[in-house]
XYZ file of C-alpha atoms in Angstrom:
257
model
C 4.712 8.575 17.796
C 6.953 6.192 15.858
C 7.849 2.880 17.528
C 11.237 1.169 17.370
C 10.589 -2.087 15.504
C 13.358 -3.838 17.430
C 11.302 -3.297 20.598
C 8.121 -4.608 18.984
C 9.662 -7.703 17.417
C 9.414 -10.401 20.021
C 7.331 -13.556 20.460
C 4.377 -13.051 22.754
C 3.371 -9.758 21.155
C -0.245 -9.435 20.047
C -0.414 -5.806 18.917
C -3.780 -4.292 18.025
C -4.209 -1.217 15.833
C -7.669 0.348 15.613
C -7.626 2.652 12.626
C -10.051 5.188 11.199
C -8.569 4.975 7.709
C -9.378 2.178 5.321
C -6.130 2.480 3.371
C -4.225 1.029 6.353
C -1.019 3.051 5.887
C 0.551 1.881 9.153
C 0.127 -1.794 8.324
C 1.502 -1.285 4.802
C 4.543 0.619 6.088
C 5.023 -2.136 8.653
C 4.947 -4.743 5.869
C 7.586 -2.761 3.955
C 9.784 -2.586 7.057
C 9.520 -6.347 7.544
C 10.370 -6.944 3.873
C 13.786 -5.424 4.548
C 14.221 -7.529 7.683
C 12.849 -10.937 8.499
C 9.937 -10.969 6.081
C 6.325 -11.385 7.159
C 3.133 -13.331 6.617
C 0.187 -11.108 5.694
C -3.527 -11.869 5.576
C -5.577 -9.132 3.927
C -9.080 -9.249 5.355
C -10.501 -6.158 3.694
C -8.804 -5.814 0.303
C -6.470 -3.096 1.628
C -3.046 -4.405 0.586
C -1.641 -1.687 -1.682
C 1.372 -3.335 -3.295
C 2.443 -0.100 -5.002
C 2.814 1.715 -1.669
C 4.808 -1.174 -0.187
C 7.109 -1.331 -3.240
C 7.749 2.419 -3.175
C 8.534 2.310 0.556
C 10.948 -0.590 0.114
C 12.614 1.250 -2.790
C 13.435 4.173 -0.469
C 15.615 1.867 1.615
C 17.130 -0.489 -0.949
C 17.515 -0.960 -4.691
C 17.162 -4.717 -4.212
C 13.436 -5.364 -4.628
C 14.074 -9.086 -4.108
C 13.398 -8.372 -0.434
C 9.708 -8.203 -1.388
C 9.863 -11.966 -1.889
C 10.082 -12.228 1.897
C 6.447 -11.141 2.138
C 3.919 -13.979 1.956
C 0.537 -12.426 1.170
C -2.924 -13.982 1.060
C -6.278 -12.290 0.594
C -9.453 -13.650 2.151
C -12.832 -13.238 0.471
C -15.118 -14.297 3.334
C -14.949 -14.834 7.089
C -14.456 -18.593 6.720
C -11.371 -17.990 4.571
C -9.898 -15.655 7.201
C -9.960 -18.503 9.708
C -8.718 -21.057 7.168
C -5.768 -18.854 6.156
C -4.852 -18.252 9.794
C -4.794 -22.014 10.340
C -2.249 -22.283 7.514
C 0.203 -19.746 8.967
C 3.471 -21.607 9.644
C 4.941 -21.318 13.125
C 8.395 -20.310 11.920
C 8.894 -17.096 13.883
C 8.101 -14.681 11.062
C 5.974 -11.654 12.049
C 2.304 -11.944 11.087
C 0.038 -9.108 9.948
C -3.744 -9.469 9.776
C -5.178 -6.402 8.050
C -8.736 -5.210 8.879
C -9.493 -8.661 10.141
C -13.184 -8.131 10.992
C -14.219 -6.548 7.690
C -15.407 -9.868 6.261
C -17.218 -10.772 9.480
C -19.823 -8.089 8.722
C -21.742 -10.592 6.648
C -25.469 -10.870 7.319
C -25.572 -14.042 5.223
C -23.736 -15.790 8.062
C -25.580 -16.118 11.370
C -24.128 -13.871 14.071
C -23.633 -16.778 16.479
C -21.608 -18.585 13.836
C -19.512 -15.481 13.158
C -18.743 -15.234 16.874
C -17.765 -18.905 16.832
C -15.409 -18.215 13.920
C -13.843 -15.215 15.700
C -13.183 -17.373 18.763
C -11.710 -20.098 16.574
C -9.522 -17.462 14.908
C -8.371 -16.153 18.290
C -7.426 -19.667 19.418
C -5.140 -19.909 16.405
C -3.749 -16.396 16.919
C -2.909 -17.274 20.522
C -0.753 -20.136 19.275
C 0.844 -17.932 16.610
C 1.824 -15.017 18.838
C 3.564 -17.352 21.258
C 5.978 -18.105 18.424
C 6.127 -14.776 16.556
C 5.066 -11.114 16.854
C 1.487 -10.605 15.702
C -0.088 -7.390 14.420
C -3.849 -7.114 13.905
C -5.761 -4.088 12.633
C -9.438 -3.229 12.910
C -11.403 -0.578 11.031
C -14.722 0.301 12.642
C -17.748 0.392 10.325
C -19.023 3.825 9.276
C -22.332 3.212 11.010
C -22.660 1.877 14.551
C -22.818 -1.909 14.537
C -23.284 -3.636 17.895
C -22.352 -7.020 16.425
C -19.034 -5.696 15.093
C -18.207 -4.093 18.454
C -18.996 -7.341 20.257
C -16.554 -9.252 18.033
C -13.983 -6.443 18.300
C -14.114 -6.673 22.095
C -13.219 -10.365 21.894
C -10.066 -9.407 19.977
C -9.252 -6.495 22.302
C -9.287 -8.815 25.318
C -6.680 -11.099 23.735
C -4.293 -8.348 22.577
C -1.202 -7.578 24.652
C -0.475 -4.101 23.285
C -2.437 -1.301 21.646
C -0.798 0.735 18.886
C -1.739 4.325 18.111
C -2.715 5.273 14.591
C 0.311 6.796 12.864
C 2.803 4.733 14.884
C 4.830 4.042 11.719
C 5.310 7.736 10.958
C 4.498 9.690 7.808
C 3.253 7.931 4.696
C 4.560 8.335 1.168
C 2.883 10.899 -1.097
C 0.896 9.486 -4.002
C 2.007 10.043 -7.611
C -0.817 12.563 -8.016
C 0.404 14.515 -4.985
C 3.988 14.540 -6.304
C 2.855 15.899 -9.688
C 0.567 18.491 -8.092
C 3.433 19.768 -5.931
C 5.699 19.991 -8.977
C 3.028 21.981 -10.830
C 2.686 24.411 -7.923
C 6.457 24.923 -7.720
C 6.886 25.456 -11.472
C 3.878 27.782 -11.613
C 5.828 30.255 -9.464
C 8.287 30.699 -12.332
C 5.705 30.972 -15.106
C 6.241 34.722 -15.517
C 9.917 34.347 -16.380
C 9.450 31.330 -18.636
C 9.394 31.648 -22.388
C 6.156 30.752 -24.166
C 7.738 27.613 -25.650
C 8.993 26.521 -22.212
C 5.550 26.930 -20.651
C 3.981 24.972 -23.512
C 6.486 22.120 -23.106
C 5.931 21.952 -19.335
C 2.132 21.982 -19.737
C 2.381 19.148 -22.281
C 4.569 17.151 -19.893
C 2.043 17.412 -17.044
C -0.861 16.539 -19.351
C 1.025 13.424 -20.462
C 1.841 12.453 -16.865
C -1.793 12.790 -15.778
C -2.951 10.620 -18.692
C -0.610 7.846 -17.586
C -1.781 8.103 -13.978
C -5.403 7.853 -15.138
C -4.529 4.745 -17.166
C -2.836 3.161 -14.146
C -5.875 3.801 -11.930
C -8.163 2.087 -14.469
C -5.961 -0.992 -14.893
C -7.325 -4.255 -13.512
C -3.906 -5.269 -12.212
C -0.939 -3.559 -10.605
C 1.265 -1.585 -12.998
C 4.729 -0.679 -11.672
C 5.537 3.025 -11.579
C 8.531 2.265 -13.815
C 6.093 1.317 -16.586
C 4.541 4.788 -16.462
C 7.973 6.408 -16.385
C 9.064 4.336 -19.386
C 5.950 5.310 -21.336
C 6.620 8.998 -20.652
C 10.249 8.639 -21.754
C 9.136 6.929 -24.968
C 6.769 9.799 -25.721
C 9.578 12.275 -25.105
C 11.846 10.272 -27.422
C 9.170 10.320 -30.144
C 8.980 14.088 -29.799
C 12.783 14.381 -29.993
C 12.823 12.269 -33.178
C 10.084 14.426 -34.682
C 12.001 17.608 -33.871
C 15.198 16.106 -35.304
C 13.407 15.356 -38.580
C 12.078 18.903 -38.752
C 15.587 20.216 -38.081
C 17.000 18.107 -40.933
C 14.277 19.368 -43.269
C 15.140 22.942 -42.329
C 18.867 22.314 -42.892
C 18.114 20.788 -46.316
C 16.072 23.835 -47.295
C 18.873 26.168 -46.207
C 21.414 24.182 -48.234
C 19.206 24.235 -51.335
C 18.338 27.891 -50.970
């Protein structure tokens, strides 16, 4: 079920999403929706913020990617930083998203009693925040049963004012791999009526596309999809130039024959 954001956007809201998926599609789609509206403050507690997905979602609604500047994003690396970042959230009415907020509280190097203290301190700050702006918090349960995690999660559940169902933002965008796989399936249906040269050109195109996707996945920083598209176009242009040179050579031979 997809919610109307205009209904959700009001001070006093403390919405809790308990998700089974670590990629946090709902929270990312929510961030993209806020980018086109009021903007949002985002704290990533589990290294889930996929900027590519947010950019692609924003691009579906506007060509002006400057709206992404409305998103203020911070990533925490330990449970103490989660609390510290929450303390720094300005009370200016912008929606706040805390993604997988208990992930970093599963730290055996920090005494459980102290982690509970930090969760309570965090909740005190979140209470102040959601009085001024809508607040969205997501939790992802650990793969194995963890009584300490569930105890801390219950503290957050008690403070929330609304529970959101997984998938409340609707369908997610397909990945680049999925788009290419679908294109391959569609074109394969016409392979019997294609000429040998056409099939060879199409196969080469998909091989090139997959190489670029592999390079993107191995990069240590975000590479815009446009960069991959540009690289593919450059390769095509190189091939066109090569074919043009061969054509000129053939024309010269015909003239000299």
